[in-house]
CSV table of N, CA, C and O in Angstrom, one decimal:
chain,number,residue,atom,x,y,z
A,1,MET,N,47.2,-4.0,68.5
A,1,MET,CA,46.9,-3.1,67.4
A,1,MET,C,48.2,-2.9,66.5
A,1,MET,O,49.3,-2.9,66.9
A,2,ASP,N,47.9,-2.9,65.2
A,2,ASP,CA,49.0,-2.6,64.3
A,2,ASP,C,49.2,-1.1,64.3
A,2,ASP,O,48.4,-0.4,63.8
A,3,TYR,N,50.4,-0.7,64.8
A,3,TYR,CA,50.7,0.7,64.9
A,3,TYR,C,50.6,1.4,63.6
A,3,TYR,O,50.2,2.6,63.5
A,4,LEU,N,51.0,0.8,62.5
A,4,LEU,CA,51.1,1.4,61.2
A,4,LEU,C,49.8,1.5,60.5
A,4,LEU,O,49.7,2.0,59.4
A,5,GLU,N,48.7,1.1,61.1
A,5,GLU,CA,47.4,1.4,60.6
A,5,GLU,C,46.8,2.7,60.9
A,5,GLU,O,45.8,3.2,60.4
A,6,ASP,N,47.5,3.4,61.8
A,6,ASP,CA,47.1,4.7,62.3
A,6,ASP,C,47.8,5.8,61.4
A,6,ASP,O,49.1,5.9,61.5
A,7,GLU,N,47.1,6.4,60.6
A,7,GLU,CA,47.7,7.4,59.6
A,7,GLU,C,48.4,8.5,60.3
A,7,GLU,O,49.5,9.0,59.9
A,8,GLU,N,47.9,9.0,61.4
A,8,GLU,CA,48.5,10.1,62.2
A,8,GLU,C,49.9,9.6,62.7
A,8,GLU,O,50.8,10.4,62.7
A,9,PHE,N,49.9,8.4,63.2
A,9,PHE,CA,51.1,7.8,63.7
A,9,PHE,C,52.2,7.7,62.6
A,9,PHE,O,53.4,8.0,62.8
A,10,GLU,N,51.7,7.3,61.4
A,10,GLU,CA,52.6,7.2,60.3
A,10,GLU,C,53.3,8.5,60.0
A,10,GLU,O,54.5,8.6,59.8
A,11,LYS,N,52.5,9.6,60.1
A,11,LYS,CA,53.1,10.9,59.8
A,11,LYS,C,54.1,11.3,61.0
A,11,LYS,O,55.1,11.9,60.7
A,12,TYR,N,53.7,10.9,62.2
A,12,TYR,CA,54.6,11.2,63.4
A,12,TYR,C,56.0,10.5,63.2
A,12,TYR,O,57.0,11.1,63.6
A,13,ILE,N,56.0,9.3,62.7
A,13,ILE,CA,57.3,8.6,62.6
A,13,ILE,C,58.0,8.7,61.2
A,13,ILE,O,59.0,8.0,61.0
A,14,GLU,N,57.4,9.4,60.3
A,14,GLU,CA,57.9,9.3,58.9
A,14,GLU,C,59.4,9.8,58.8
A,14,GLU,O,60.1,9.3,58.0
A,15,ASN,N,59.9,10.6,59.7
A,15,ASN,CA,61.3,11.1,59.7
A,15,ASN,C,62.1,10.5,60.8
A,15,ASN,O,63.2,10.9,61.0
A,16,LYS,N,61.6,9.5,61.5
A,16,LYS,CA,62.3,8.8,62.6
A,16,LYS,C,63.0,7.6,62.1
A,16,LYS,O,62.5,6.9,61.2
A,17,THR,N,64.2,7.3,62.6
A,17,THR,CA,64.9,6.2,62.2
A,17,THR,C,65.1,5.2,63.3
A,17,THR,O,65.1,5.5,64.5
A,18,CYS,N,65.3,3.9,62.9
A,18,CYS,CA,65.6,2.8,63.8
A,18,CYS,C,67.0,2.9,64.3
A,18,CYS,O,67.9,3.3,63.5
A,19,ARG,N,67.2,2.5,65.5
A,19,ARG,CA,68.6,2.5,66.1
A,19,ARG,C,69.0,1.1,66.4
A,19,ARG,O,69.9,0.9,67.2
A,20,GLY,N,68.4,0.1,65.8
A,20,GLY,CA,68.6,-1.3,66.1
A,20,GLY,C,69.9,-1.8,65.5
A,20,GLY,O,70.5,-2.8,66.0
A,21,CYS,N,70.4,-1.2,64.4
A,21,CYS,CA,71.6,-1.6,63.8
A,21,CYS,C,72.3,-0.4,63.1
A,21,CYS,O,71.8,0.7,63.1
A,22,TYR,N,73.3,-0.7,62.4
A,22,TYR,CA,74.0,0.4,61.7
A,22,TYR,C,73.3,0.9,60.4
A,22,TYR,O,73.7,2.0,59.9
A,23,ASN,N,72.3,0.3,60.0
A,23,ASN,CA,71.5,0.7,58.8
A,23,ASN,C,70.7,2.0,59.0
A,23,ASN,O,70.4,2.7,58.1
A,24,HIS,N,70.2,2.1,60.2
A,24,HIS,CA,69.3,3.3,60.6
A,24,HIS,C,68.2,3.4,59.6
A,24,HIS,O,68.0,4.5,59.0
A,25,CYS,N,67.4,2.4,59.4
A,25,CYS,CA,66.3,2.4,58.5
A,25,CYS,C,65.2,3.3,59.0
A,25,CYS,O,65.1,3.5,60.2
A,26,SER,N,64.3,3.7,58.1
A,26,SER,CA,63.1,4.5,58.5
A,26,SER,C,62.3,3.5,59.3
A,26,SER,O,62.1,2.4,59.0
A,27,LEU,N,61.6,4.1,60.3
A,27,LEU,CA,60.7,3.2,61.1
A,27,LEU,C,59.4,2.9,60.3
A,27,LEU,O,58.7,1.9,60.6
A,28,LEU,N,59.2,3.6,59.2
A,28,LEU,CA,58.1,3.2,58.3
A,28,LEU,C,58.4,2.0,57.5
A,28,LEU,O,57.5,1.3,57.0
A,29,GLU,N,59.7,1.8,57.2
A,29,GLU,CA,60.1,0.7,56.4
A,29,GLU,C,61.3,0.0,57.0
A,29,GLU,O,62.4,0.0,56.5
A,30,PRO,N,61.1,-0.7,58.1
A,30,PRO,CA,62.1,-1.3,58.9
A,30,PRO,C,62.6,-2.6,58.1
A,30,PRO,O,61.8,-3.2,57.4
A,31,ASN,N,63.9,-2.9,58.3
A,31,ASN,CA,64.4,-4.1,57.6
A,31,ASN,C,64.9,-5.2,58.5
A,31,ASN,O,65.5,-6.1,58.1
A,32,CYS,N,64.6,-5.0,59.8
A,32,CYS,CA,64.9,-6.1,60.8
A,32,CYS,C,63.9,-6.1,61.9
A,32,CYS,O,63.0,-5.2,62.0
A,33,ASN,N,63.9,-7.2,62.7
A,33,ASN,CA,63.0,-7.3,63.8
A,33,ASN,C,63.3,-6.4,65.0
A,33,ASN,O,62.5,-6.2,65.8
A,34,ARG,N,64.5,-5.9,65.0
A,34,ARG,CA,64.9,-5.0,66.2
A,34,ARG,C,64.1,-3.8,66.2
A,34,ARG,O,63.9,-3.1,67.2
A,35,SER,N,63.6,-3.4,65.0
A,35,SER,CA,62.9,-2.1,64.9
A,35,SER,C,61.5,-2.1,65.6
A,35,SER,O,61.0,-1.0,66.0
A,36,LYS,N,61.0,-3.3,65.9
A,36,LYS,CA,59.7,-3.4,66.6
A,36,LYS,C,59.7,-2.7,67.9
A,36,LYS,O,58.7,-2.0,68.3
A,37,ILE,N,60.8,-2.8,68.7
A,37,ILE,CA,60.8,-2.2,70.0
A,37,ILE,C,60.9,-0.6,69.8
A,37,ILE,O,60.3,0.1,70.6
A,38,PHE,N,61.6,-0.1,68.8
A,38,PHE,CA,61.7,1.3,68.6
A,38,PHE,C,60.3,1.9,68.1
A,38,PHE,O,59.9,3.0,68.5
A,39,ILE,N,59.6,1.1,67.3
A,39,ILE,CA,58.3,1.5,66.9
A,39,ILE,C,57.3,1.6,68.0
A,39,ILE,O,56.6,2.5,68.2
A,40,LYS,N,57.4,0.6,68.9
A,40,LYS,CA,56.6,0.5,70.1
A,40,LYS,C,56.9,1.7,71.0
A,40,LYS,O,56.0,2.4,71.5
A,41,ASP,N,58.1,2.0,71.2
A,41,ASP,CA,58.5,3.2,72.0
A,41,ASP,C,58.0,4.5,71.5
A,41,ASP,O,57.5,5.3,72.2
A,42,GLU,N,58.1,4.6,70.2
A,42,GLU,CA,57.6,5.8,69.5
A,42,GLU,C,56.1,5.9,69.6
A,42,GLU,O,55.5,7.0,69.8
A,43,TYR,N,55.4,4.8,69.5
A,43,TYR,CA,54.0,4.8,69.6
A,43,TYR,C,53.5,5.2,71.0
A,43,TYR,O,52.6,5.9,71.2
A,44,GLU,N,54.2,4.7,72.1
A,44,GLU,CA,53.9,5.1,73.4
A,44,GLU,C,54.1,6.7,73.6
A,44,GLU,O,53.3,7.3,74.2
A,45,ARG,N,55.2,7.2,73.0
A,45,ARG,CA,55.4,8.6,73.1
A,45,ARG,C,54.3,9.4,72.3
A,45,ARG,O,53.9,10.4,72.8
A,46,TYR,N,54.0,8.9,71.2
A,46,TYR,CA,52.9,9.5,70.4
A,46,TYR,C,51.6,9.5,71.2
A,46,TYR,O,50.9,10.5,71.2
A,47,LEU,N,51.2,8.4,71.9
A,47,LEU,CA,50.0,8.4,72.6
A,47,LEU,C,50.1,9.3,73.8
A,47,LEU,O,49.1,10.0,74.1
A,48,ASP,N,51.2,9.4,74.5
A,48,ASP,CA,51.4,10.4,75.6
A,48,ASP,C,51.2,11.8,75.1
A,48,ASP,O,50.6,12.6,75.7
A,49,MET,N,51.8,12.1,73.9
A,49,MET,CA,51.8,13.5,73.4
A,49,MET,C,50.3,13.8,73.0
A,49,MET,O,49.8,14.9,73.2
A,50,LYS,N,49.6,12.8,72.4
A,50,LYS,CA,48.2,13.0,72.0
A,50,LYS,C,47.3,13.2,73.2
A,50,LYS,O,46.3,13.9,73.0
A,51,SER,N,47.6,12.6,74.3
A,51,SER,CA,46.7,12.7,75.5
A,51,SER,C,46.9,14.0,76.2
A,51,SER,O,46.1,14.3,77.1
A,52,LYS,N,47.9,14.8,75.9
A,52,LYS,CA,48.2,16.0,76.6
A,52,LYS,C,47.5,17.2,76.0
A,52,LYS,O,47.1,17.3,74.9
């Protein structure tokens, strides 16, 4: 699944930043491949939160 096709998830991560390098890009507009793991982690947290 493409995480960013979920509009609610987009709102959830709109203020979250990537920690993959010193740029700390928005997870909505990542500039490197390292951000994928952080987006996946946030998606898992989002699903956990949504199921509660």
